[in-house]
Amino acid sequence: MTVLTETAAQPWPSTTVFGPHGEATVAGASLMEIANRFGTPAYVIDETAVRDRCRAYRAALPQAEIAYAAKAFWCRAMASWIRAEGLSLDVCSAGELTVALSAGFPVERIIFHGNAKTPRELAIAVNEGVGRIVVDNIAEISRLAALVPLGYRQKVLIRVIPDVGAGAYAAIRTGGEDQQFGLSIATGAAGEAVARVLGQPRLELTGLHCHLGSQISSPEPYETAVRVMVQQMARIRDTSGVALPELDLGGGHGIAYLDGEHGLSLERFAQRVGGALLESAAGLGLPAPRLIVEPGRAISGPAGVTLYRVISVKKGLTRTYVAVDGGMSDSPRHSLYGAPYQVRMIGRESRAGTRGFHVVGHHCEAGDVLVEDASLPADIHPGDVIVMAATGAYHHSMASTYNLTGRPPVVAVGKGGARLVVRREGPEDLMRRDVGL
Ligand SMILES: *Cc1c(COP(=O)(O)O)cnc(C)c1O
């Protein structure tokens, strides 16, 4: 038996055990039993791995505020775990906020994001008492101030573009100029937003925010961003006499998707970013602001796997396709970014050796590919079960109902065994929205 540890450069949940005859357990729960009991495709999320990641963050950054980014993976069970671990929370829609509130998440620990929050979303956030709202455009400053009742002050952060490019794919690089997030320092928009917020008596500016991008595996871009952001905070101090108490560095911390791949080292991140923060603040005579970090993928990603059943194996001219009962609707990252994944057959032993297969889904697009050139047993056949690693972030949350296929269930594993936390979406759920003629 191989026991896989979180520190190893591998993508499976830290509690995963693979046996010699196709046995596979996560947190002690058999994946084959889950596939048989709940059906496939199914998302499996390991509560112990989620909680371990939360604790690792709190231990590595004891002075910082850790705000989990709900958009990576969100449901009421997850909200309970994040709340119990003492983390704060990022939401970026009224929907994510609703889930948080329904799970009793403390509203003062919630940060509300979005480059185009609707007036309705702003009103809900203010009325519910959301702790901080991140201003991302000039128009929402007066809109927001008008929603705050007399005698109250709404805490806000301002999202600034630090012009630091980082992130694994162009679509998820959000820290540079000329993309839709944040206010540019270069054009003067960031300075204007600061002046306007400071001029609103019903808004309280607590700090600056930036988010560089996603799936970043080196601490260097964060270190650069800290220096840029602290410089901006010193300029605000110089021009308006206000030393802002918070610096939110966003999320984007990378994880391993493949064997041998390393995610962002939390220890190195804490050391480099903490050092740069203290040094640059001291150099500018600024009290060091409290750091906020917003990991999403790095909390839930390594804790999840997806189970699929093989429907057909088809030989093409140069490739052989293994088609499964899910696809781009439940696993969109390969079709969006060409992201690589690792899969493994479970449930039986094979002595046939391995060969390369294209693992594809059941949707009506040639781009519905889950894994290119996956190494699987040469005798893989319909009915076999395969498990995909590192699917705990941006799978369930980005799932669609393309081809009117319902979204898979989420099965949580942990101390209490396997239990359903989000049920499978059936035709009756999909039909409920279709009001007909
Ligand atoms: C998406 C996002 C995050 C989380 O990103 P990860 O890559 O999942 O860590 C954090 N903050 C903001 C503002 C985001 O948009």
Short mmCIF file of C-alpha atoms and ligand atoms in Angstrom, two decimals:
data_model
loop_
_atom_site.label_atom_id
_atom_site.label_comp_id
_atom_site.label_asym_id
_atom_site.label_seq_id
_atom_site.Cartn_x
_atom_site.Cartn_y
_atom_site.Cartn_z
CA MET A 1 0.00 0.00 0.00
CA THR A 2 1.22 3.49 -0.76
CA VAL A 3 0.17 6.24 1.60
CA LEU A 4 0.33 9.55 -0.17
CA THR A 5 1.25 12.62 1.82
CA GLU A 6 0.34 16.24 1.23
CA THR A 7 3.99 17.32 1.14
CA ALA A 8 4.77 14.97 -1.75
CA ALA A 9 4.58 16.42 -5.25
CA GLN A 10 1.42 14.56 -6.23
CA PRO A 11 -2.18 15.51 -6.91
CA TRP A 12 -4.28 13.09 -4.81
CA PRO A 13 -5.95 14.06 -1.51
CA SER A 14 -3.53 13.54 1.38
CA THR A 15 -5.66 10.68 2.79
CA THR A 16 -5.70 8.66 -0.49
CA VAL A 17 -4.57 5.03 -0.37
CA PHE A 18 -4.22 2.92 -3.53
CA GLY A 19 -4.02 -0.86 -3.03
CA PRO A 20 -2.42 -3.49 -5.30
CA HIS A 21 -5.70 -4.93 -6.62
CA GLY A 22 -7.41 -1.69 -7.66
CA GLU A 23 -8.55 -0.72 -4.16
CA ALA A 24 -8.75 3.03 -3.66
CA THR A 25 -9.84 4.88 -0.56
CA VAL A 26 -9.97 8.55 0.38
CA ALA A 27 -10.21 9.28 4.10
CA GLY A 28 -10.96 5.59 4.60
CA ALA A 29 -13.95 5.57 2.23
CA SER A 30 -13.87 3.18 -0.74
CA LEU A 31 -14.20 5.03 -4.06
CA MET A 32 -15.76 1.94 -5.71
CA GLU A 33 -18.42 1.84 -3.01
CA ILE A 34 -19.12 5.53 -3.62
CA ALA A 35 -19.36 4.95 -7.39
CA ASN A 36 -21.80 2.07 -6.86
CA ARG A 37 -23.89 3.76 -4.18
CA PHE A 38 -24.14 7.30 -5.58
CA GLY A 39 -23.60 6.58 -9.27
CA THR A 40 -21.19 8.23 -11.70
CA PRO A 41 -20.04 10.80 -12.47
CA ALA A 42 -19.62 11.88 -8.86
CA TYR A 43 -17.48 14.48 -7.15
CA VAL A 44 -15.83 13.32 -3.92
CA ILE A 45 -14.57 15.95 -1.46
CA ASP A 46 -12.41 15.06 1.52
CA GLU A 47 -13.41 17.09 4.56
CA THR A 48 -10.21 16.18 6.39
CA ALA A 49 -8.06 17.43 3.49
CA VAL A 50 -10.03 20.70 3.32
CA ARG A 51 -9.64 21.26 7.03
CA ASP A 52 -5.94 20.34 6.93
CA ARG A 53 -5.37 22.97 4.26
CA CYS A 54 -7.19 25.60 6.34
CA ARG A 55 -4.99 24.74 9.32
CA ALA A 56 -1.83 24.79 7.20
CA TYR A 57 -2.70 28.35 6.12
CA ARG A 58 -3.38 29.52 9.65
CA ALA A 59 -0.13 27.94 10.87
CA ALA A 60 1.99 29.37 8.04
CA LEU A 61 0.47 32.87 8.28
CA PRO A 62 -0.60 33.28 11.91
CA GLN A 63 -0.88 37.09 11.68
CA ALA A 64 -2.81 37.15 8.42
CA GLU A 65 -6.52 36.92 7.73
CA ILE A 66 -7.25 33.88 5.53
CA ALA A 67 -10.36 34.36 3.38
CA TYR A 68 -11.45 31.29 1.41
CA ALA A 69 -12.59 32.17 -2.13
CA ALA A 70 -16.02 30.54 -2.38
CA LYS A 71 -16.03 30.45 -6.17
CA ALA A 72 -13.52 27.56 -6.19
CA PHE A 73 -16.03 25.19 -4.55
CA TRP A 74 -19.10 26.19 -2.57
CA CYS A 75 -22.00 24.48 -0.86
CA ARG A 76 -23.40 24.55 2.65
CA ALA A 77 -21.20 21.70 3.92
CA MET A 78 -18.10 23.56 2.72
CA ALA A 79 -19.37 26.75 4.38
CA SER A 80 -19.66 24.89 7.71
CA TRP A 81 -16.10 23.55 7.47
CA ILE A 82 -14.63 26.95 6.54
CA ARG A 83 -16.58 28.61 9.34
CA ALA A 84 -15.48 25.98 11.88
CA GLU A 85 -11.82 26.44 10.86
CA GLY A 86 -12.06 30.16 11.63
CA LEU A 87 -11.43 31.38 8.10
CA SER A 88 -12.97 34.44 6.50
CA LEU A 89 -14.75 34.24 3.16
CA ASP A 90 -14.72 35.82 -0.29
CA VAL A 91 -17.91 35.85 -2.30
CA CYS A 92 -18.50 37.45 -5.68
CA SER A 93 -22.23 37.10 -6.24
CA ALA A 94 -25.54 37.24 -4.38
CA GLY A 95 -25.78 33.47 -4.94
CA GLU A 96 -22.53 32.69 -3.14
CA LEU A 97 -23.57 35.07 -0.36
CA THR A 98 -26.93 33.31 0.00
CA VAL A 99 -25.23 29.93 0.52
CA ALA A 100 -22.90 31.46 3.12
CA LEU A 101 -25.75 33.08 5.05
CA SER A 102 -27.92 29.96 4.92
CA ALA A 103 -25.06 28.01 6.52
CA GLY A 104 -24.79 30.62 9.28
CA PHE A 105 -21.45 32.03 8.11
CA PRO A 106 -20.60 35.12 10.23
CA VAL A 107 -21.43 38.03 7.95
CA GLU A 108 -18.70 40.30 9.33
CA ARG A 109 -16.10 37.77 8.08
CA ILE A 110 -17.35 38.04 4.48
CA ILE A 111 -15.64 40.07 1.74
CA PHE A 112 -17.75 40.87 -1.35
CA HIS A 113 -15.96 41.06 -4.72
CA GLY A 114 -16.91 41.68 -8.32
CA ASN A 115 -16.02 43.95 -11.23
CA ALA A 116 -19.70 44.43 -12.12
CA LYS A 117 -21.76 44.02 -8.97
CA THR A 118 -25.33 44.86 -9.80
CA PRO A 119 -27.16 47.53 -7.78
CA ARG A 120 -29.26 44.67 -6.37
CA GLU A 121 -26.16 42.76 -5.25
CA LEU A 122 -24.72 45.86 -3.60
CA ALA A 123 -28.01 46.44 -1.78
CA ILE A 124 -28.12 42.82 -0.55
CA ALA A 125 -24.48 43.01 0.62
CA VAL A 126 -25.07 46.26 2.55
CA ASN A 127 -28.41 45.13 4.02
CA GLU A 128 -26.99 41.80 5.16
CA GLY A 129 -24.07 43.59 6.83
CA VAL A 130 -21.21 42.12 4.77
CA GLY A 131 -17.90 42.96 6.49
CA ARG A 132 -16.06 44.50 3.56
CA ILE A 133 -16.97 45.31 -0.03
CA VAL A 134 -14.20 45.55 -2.62
CA VAL A 135 -14.69 48.57 -4.87
CA ASP A 136 -13.74 47.68 -8.44
CA ASN A 137 -15.03 50.65 -10.46
CA ILE A 138 -15.66 54.37 -9.92
CA ALA A 139 -19.42 54.18 -10.53
CA GLU A 140 -20.12 51.90 -7.61
CA ILE A 141 -18.61 54.26 -5.03
CA SER A 142 -21.52 56.73 -4.94
CA ARG A 143 -24.01 53.91 -5.60
CA LEU A 144 -22.68 52.06 -2.57
CA ALA A 145 -22.56 55.14 -0.32
CA ALA A 146 -26.21 55.88 -1.14
CA LEU A 147 -27.22 52.43 0.13
CA VAL A 148 -25.61 52.81 3.57
CA PRO A 149 -28.13 53.98 6.20
CA LEU A 150 -27.48 57.20 8.12
CA GLY A 151 -25.25 56.58 11.12
CA TYR A 152 -23.55 53.53 9.56
CA ARG A 153 -20.20 53.16 7.81
CA GLN A 154 -19.56 50.40 5.28
CA LYS A 155 -15.98 49.11 5.25
CA VAL A 156 -14.47 48.93 1.77
CA LEU A 157 -11.23 47.90 0.08
CA ILE A 158 -10.22 49.23 -3.33
CA ARG A 159 -9.02 46.78 -5.98
CA VAL A 160 -5.91 48.11 -7.66
CA ILE A 161 -4.03 46.81 -10.70
CA PRO A 162 -0.44 46.24 -9.53
CA ASP A 163 0.62 45.49 -13.12
CA VAL A 164 2.23 42.20 -12.17
CA GLY A 165 1.52 39.42 -14.66
CA ALA A 166 1.21 35.91 -13.23
CA GLY A 167 -1.04 32.87 -13.63
CA ALA A 168 -1.00 29.63 -15.55
CA TYR A 169 -3.32 30.66 -18.46
CA ALA A 170 -4.10 34.01 -20.12
CA ALA A 171 -7.77 33.78 -19.10
CA ILE A 172 -6.85 33.67 -15.42
CA ARG A 173 -4.18 36.42 -15.35
CA THR A 174 -5.84 39.36 -13.66
CA GLY A 175 -3.02 41.47 -12.25
CA GLY A 176 -1.88 43.28 -15.40
CA GLU A 177 -3.12 46.36 -17.25
CA ASP A 178 -5.85 46.05 -19.88
CA GLN A 179 -8.11 43.42 -18.38
CA GLN A 180 -11.42 44.11 -16.73
CA PHE A 181 -10.49 43.83 -13.04
CA GLY A 182 -9.23 46.52 -10.72
CA LEU A 183 -8.41 50.20 -11.08
CA SER A 184 -5.29 51.25 -12.90
CA ILE A 185 -2.58 53.15 -11.06
CA ALA A 186 -1.13 54.27 -14.42
CA THR A 187 -4.33 55.94 -15.67
CA GLY A 188 -4.98 57.63 -12.33
CA ALA A 189 -8.22 55.69 -11.77
CA ALA A 190 -6.95 54.05 -8.58
CA GLY A 191 -6.00 57.44 -7.09
CA GLU A 192 -9.37 58.89 -8.05
CA ALA A 193 -11.21 55.99 -6.40
CA VAL A 194 -9.21 56.45 -3.19
CA ALA A 195 -10.04 60.17 -3.09
CA ARG A 196 -13.73 59.52 -3.75
CA VAL A 197 -14.04 56.80 -1.10
CA LEU A 198 -12.24 58.99 1.45
CA GLY A 199 -14.71 61.75 0.57
CA GLN A 200 -17.74 59.58 1.41
CA PRO A 201 -18.58 59.80 5.13
CA ARG A 202 -20.61 56.55 4.95
CA LEU A 203 -17.66 54.55 3.57
CA GLU A 204 -14.59 53.54 5.53
CA LEU A 205 -11.53 52.66 3.46
CA THR A 206 -9.68 49.88 5.29
CA GLY A 207 -7.14 48.98 2.64
CA LEU A 208 -6.12 48.06 -0.89
CA HIS A 209 -6.69 44.79 -2.72
CA CYS A 210 -5.11 43.09 -5.71
CA HIS A 211 -5.45 39.65 -7.27
CA LEU A 212 -2.70 38.63 -9.67
CA GLY A 213 -4.22 35.57 -11.29
CA SER A 214 -4.60 31.89 -10.59
CA GLN A 215 -2.54 28.70 -10.40
CA ILE A 216 0.65 30.65 -9.51
CA SER A 217 3.33 28.35 -8.12
CA SER A 218 6.12 30.79 -7.23
CA PRO A 219 6.13 33.43 -4.46
CA GLU A 220 8.05 36.00 -6.55
CA PRO A 221 5.06 37.71 -8.22
CA TYR A 222 3.45 38.15 -4.80
CA GLU A 223 6.62 39.67 -3.44
CA THR A 224 6.69 42.17 -6.33
CA ALA A 225 3.00 42.96 -5.78
CA VAL A 226 3.53 43.59 -2.05
CA ARG A 227 6.18 46.20 -2.83
CA VAL A 228 3.96 47.93 -5.42
CA MET A 229 0.95 47.91 -3.09
CA VAL A 230 2.87 49.18 -0.05
CA GLN A 231 4.22 52.01 -2.21
CA GLN A 232 0.65 52.94 -3.15
CA MET A 233 -0.35 52.86 0.51
CA ALA A 234 2.55 55.19 1.33
CA ARG A 235 1.36 57.58 -1.40
CA ILE A 236 -2.12 57.59 0.09
CA ARG A 237 -0.60 58.36 3.48
CA ASP A 238 1.42 61.21 1.89
CA THR A 239 -1.51 62.75 0.00
CA SER A 240 -4.34 62.24 2.49
CA GLY A 241 -2.70 61.48 5.80
CA VAL A 242 -4.40 58.06 6.15
CA ALA A 243 -2.35 54.94 6.95
CA LEU A 244 -4.59 52.10 5.73
CA PRO A 245 -4.60 49.10 8.08
CA GLU A 246 -5.15 46.24 5.57
CA LEU A 247 -3.46 44.86 2.47
CA ASP A 248 -5.36 42.13 0.62
CA LEU A 249 -3.06 40.21 -1.75
CA GLY A 250 -5.82 38.08 -3.30
CA GLY A 251 -5.48 34.38 -4.05
CA GLY A 252 -4.16 32.35 -6.93
CA HIS A 253 -1.98 29.91 -5.01
CA GLY A 254 -1.12 27.00 -7.29
CA ILE A 255 -1.56 23.28 -6.62
CA ALA A 256 -0.21 20.03 -8.13
CA TYR A 257 -2.37 18.55 -10.90
CA LEU A 258 0.19 15.94 -11.95
CA ASP A 259 2.69 13.65 -10.31
CA GLY A 260 5.97 15.48 -9.74
CA GLU A 261 4.33 18.91 -9.94
CA HIS A 262 4.67 21.32 -7.02
CA GLY A 263 2.08 23.79 -5.84
CA LEU A 264 2.94 27.09 -4.20
CA SER A 265 4.98 26.42 -1.06
CA LEU A 266 3.14 28.07 1.82
CA GLU A 267 6.30 28.28 3.88
CA ARG A 268 8.19 30.10 1.13
CA PHE A 269 5.21 32.33 0.43
CA ALA A 270 4.93 33.30 4.11
CA GLN A 271 8.64 33.95 4.38
CA ARG A 272 9.05 35.96 1.16
CA VAL A 273 5.81 37.93 1.33
CA GLY A 274 6.01 38.53 5.09
CA GLY A 275 9.61 39.72 4.71
CA ALA A 276 8.83 42.02 1.78
CA LEU A 277 5.85 43.50 3.62
CA LEU A 278 7.81 44.39 6.75
CA GLU A 279 10.82 45.63 4.81
CA SER A 280 8.95 47.84 2.34
CA ALA A 281 6.65 49.29 5.02
CA ALA A 282 9.60 50.08 7.28
CA GLY A 283 11.48 51.62 4.35
CA LEU A 284 8.59 54.01 3.73
CA GLY A 285 7.90 54.74 7.39
CA LEU A 286 4.47 53.10 7.16
CA PRO A 287 3.01 50.88 9.90
CA ALA A 288 2.89 47.37 8.33
CA PRO A 289 -0.70 46.68 7.26
CA ARG A 290 -2.38 43.40 8.21
CA LEU A 291 -2.15 40.91 5.37
CA ILE A 292 -5.26 39.26 3.91
CA VAL A 293 -4.88 36.28 1.55
CA GLU A 294 -7.70 34.69 -0.45
CA PRO A 295 -6.87 31.10 -1.44
CA GLY A 296 -9.61 29.19 -3.23
CA ARG A 297 -8.06 26.45 -5.35
CA ALA A 298 -5.32 25.74 -2.78
CA ILE A 299 -7.94 24.92 -0.10
CA SER A 300 -10.46 22.80 -2.03
CA GLY A 301 -8.58 21.69 -5.16
CA PRO A 302 -6.33 19.00 -3.67
CA ALA A 303 -9.23 17.69 -1.55
CA GLY A 304 -11.40 16.57 -4.49
CA VAL A 305 -11.52 13.74 -7.03
CA THR A 306 -14.10 12.82 -9.68
CA LEU A 307 -15.34 9.31 -10.44
CA TYR A 308 -16.40 8.33 -13.97
CA ARG A 309 -17.51 5.08 -15.57
CA VAL A 310 -16.15 4.08 -18.96
CA ILE A 311 -18.91 3.85 -21.59
CA SER A 312 -16.91 2.97 -24.69
CA VAL A 313 -13.40 2.41 -25.96
CA LYS A 314 -12.95 3.39 -29.61
CA LYS A 315 -9.91 3.04 -31.85
CA GLY A 316 -9.20 5.93 -34.20
CA LEU A 317 -6.58 6.07 -36.92
CA THR A 318 -3.85 7.21 -34.55
CA ARG A 319 -5.46 7.41 -31.11
CA THR A 320 -7.72 5.34 -28.91
CA TYR A 321 -10.55 7.09 -27.11
CA VAL A 322 -11.90 6.16 -23.71
CA ALA A 323 -15.33 7.83 -23.46
CA VAL A 324 -16.82 8.31 -20.00
CA ASP A 325 -20.24 9.24 -18.61
CA GLY A 326 -19.22 12.85 -17.81
CA GLY A 327 -17.27 15.48 -19.68
CA MET A 328 -16.73 19.21 -20.20
CA SER A 329 -19.99 19.97 -18.36
CA ASP A 330 -18.55 18.71 -15.07
CA SER A 331 -14.82 19.13 -15.85
CA PRO A 332 -14.44 22.29 -17.94
CA ARG A 333 -10.80 23.21 -17.36
CA HIS A 334 -9.29 21.15 -20.15
CA SER A 335 -11.65 22.52 -22.77
CA LEU A 336 -11.23 26.09 -21.39
CA TYR A 337 -7.47 26.24 -20.93
CA GLY A 338 -6.03 22.93 -22.12
CA ALA A 339 -5.28 22.13 -18.47
CA PRO A 340 -3.59 18.76 -17.86
CA TYR A 341 -4.96 16.11 -15.48
CA GLN A 342 -4.09 12.74 -14.10
CA VAL A 343 -6.47 9.77 -14.07
CA ARG A 344 -6.26 6.24 -12.77
CA MET A 345 -8.36 3.13 -13.25
CA ILE A 346 -9.67 1.66 -9.98
CA GLY A 347 -11.78 -1.32 -8.95
CA ARG A 348 -9.78 -4.16 -10.46
CA GLU A 349 -6.26 -5.28 -11.10
CA SER A 350 -4.85 -5.27 -14.62
CA ARG A 351 -1.76 -7.12 -15.81
CA ALA A 352 -2.07 -5.81 -19.36
CA GLY A 353 0.46 -3.01 -18.97
CA THR A 354 -0.38 0.61 -19.72
CA ARG A 355 -0.78 2.66 -22.88
CA GLY A 356 -1.86 6.15 -23.86
CA PHE A 357 -5.58 6.95 -24.27
CA HIS A 358 -7.52 10.13 -24.89
CA VAL A 359 -10.16 10.35 -22.20
CA VAL A 360 -13.18 12.12 -23.65
CA GLY A 361 -16.67 13.00 -22.46
CA HIS A 362 -20.19 12.37 -23.76
CA HIS A 363 -20.96 15.86 -25.10
CA CYS A 364 -21.41 16.77 -28.74
CA GLU A 365 -18.07 18.53 -29.31
CA ALA A 366 -14.68 17.28 -30.45
CA GLY A 367 -13.28 19.63 -27.79
CA ASP A 368 -14.94 17.61 -25.04
CA VAL A 369 -11.63 16.14 -23.88
CA LEU A 370 -10.86 15.46 -20.21
CA VAL A 371 -7.30 14.17 -20.47
CA GLU A 372 -4.96 13.93 -23.44
CA ASP A 373 -2.71 10.92 -23.62
CA ALA A 374 -3.62 9.48 -20.23
CA SER A 375 -1.73 6.41 -19.12
CA LEU A 376 -4.32 3.67 -18.43
CA PRO A 377 -4.35 -0.15 -18.48
CA ALA A 378 -4.26 -1.43 -22.06
CA ASP A 379 -7.29 -3.68 -21.37
CA ILE A 380 -9.56 -0.89 -20.06
CA HIS A 381 -13.13 -1.58 -21.13
CA PRO A 382 -16.72 -0.37 -20.73
CA GLY A 383 -17.87 -0.58 -17.10
CA ASP A 384 -14.44 0.21 -15.62
CA VAL A 385 -14.22 3.12 -13.21
CA ILE A 386 -11.63 5.85 -13.48
CA VAL A 387 -10.80 8.54 -10.94
CA MET A 388 -9.49 11.99 -11.83
CA ALA A 389 -7.21 13.87 -9.41
CA ALA A 390 -7.32 17.43 -8.09
CA THR A 391 -10.89 18.24 -9.08
CA GLY A 392 -11.93 19.92 -5.83
CA ALA A 393 -11.74 23.45 -7.28
CA TYR A 394 -13.41 24.94 -10.37
CA HIS A 395 -15.19 21.70 -11.30
CA HIS A 396 -18.46 21.61 -9.36
CA SER A 397 -18.52 25.42 -9.26
CA MET A 398 -18.02 25.78 -13.04
CA ALA A 399 -20.23 22.86 -14.03
CA SER A 400 -22.92 23.43 -16.65
CA THR A 401 -25.96 21.51 -17.82
CA TYR A 402 -24.81 21.34 -21.46
CA ASN A 403 -26.82 18.82 -23.49
CA LEU A 404 -29.30 18.98 -20.58
CA THR A 405 -27.23 16.62 -18.49
CA GLY A 406 -27.72 17.16 -14.78
CA ARG A 407 -24.73 18.12 -12.67
CA PRO A 408 -23.08 15.33 -10.62
CA PRO A 409 -23.59 14.97 -6.86
CA VAL A 410 -20.96 15.93 -4.28
CA VAL A 411 -20.12 13.16 -1.81
CA ALA A 412 -18.16 14.19 1.27
CA VAL A 413 -15.77 11.79 2.94
CA GLY A 414 -14.16 12.20 6.34
CA LYS A 415 -14.55 10.95 9.87
CA GLY A 416 -18.20 10.01 9.40
CA GLY A 417 -17.68 7.92 6.22
CA ALA A 418 -19.23 8.90 2.89
CA ARG A 419 -22.31 11.12 2.78
CA LEU A 420 -24.15 13.09 0.16
CA VAL A 421 -23.82 16.89 0.56
CA VAL A 422 -25.13 18.01 -2.86
CA ARG A 423 -27.52 15.66 -4.66
CA ARG A 424 -27.39 14.79 -8.34
CA GLU A 425 -29.35 17.08 -10.65
CA GLY A 426 -32.05 15.15 -12.49
CA PRO A 427 -34.27 15.84 -15.49
CA GLU A 428 -37.01 17.09 -13.13
CA ASP A 429 -34.64 19.82 -11.82
CA LEU A 430 -33.84 20.89 -15.37
CA MET A 431 -37.48 20.80 -16.47
CA ARG A 432 -38.59 22.94 -13.52
CA ARG A 433 -37.17 26.05 -15.17
CA ASP A 434 -38.76 25.41 -18.53
CA VAL A 435 -42.17 27.04 -18.25
CA GLY A 436 -43.22 26.06 -21.78
CA LEU A 437 -45.53 28.00 -24.05
C1 LIG B 1 -10.67 33.85 -7.98
C2 LIG B 1 -10.26 34.76 -6.91
C3 LIG B 1 -9.60 34.26 -5.78
C4 LIG B 1 -9.21 32.82 -5.63
O1 LIG B 1 -8.37 32.37 -6.63
P1 LIG B 1 -7.67 30.93 -6.50
O2 LIG B 1 -6.85 30.83 -7.70
O3 LIG B 1 -8.77 29.93 -6.45
O4 LIG B 1 -6.90 30.97 -5.23
C5 LIG B 1 -9.28 35.15 -4.78
N1 LIG B 1 -9.60 36.47 -4.87
C6 LIG B 1 -10.23 36.97 -5.94
C7 LIG B 1 -10.56 38.41 -5.98
C8 LIG B 1 -10.58 36.15 -7.00
O5 LIG B 1 -11.20 36.66 -8.06
#
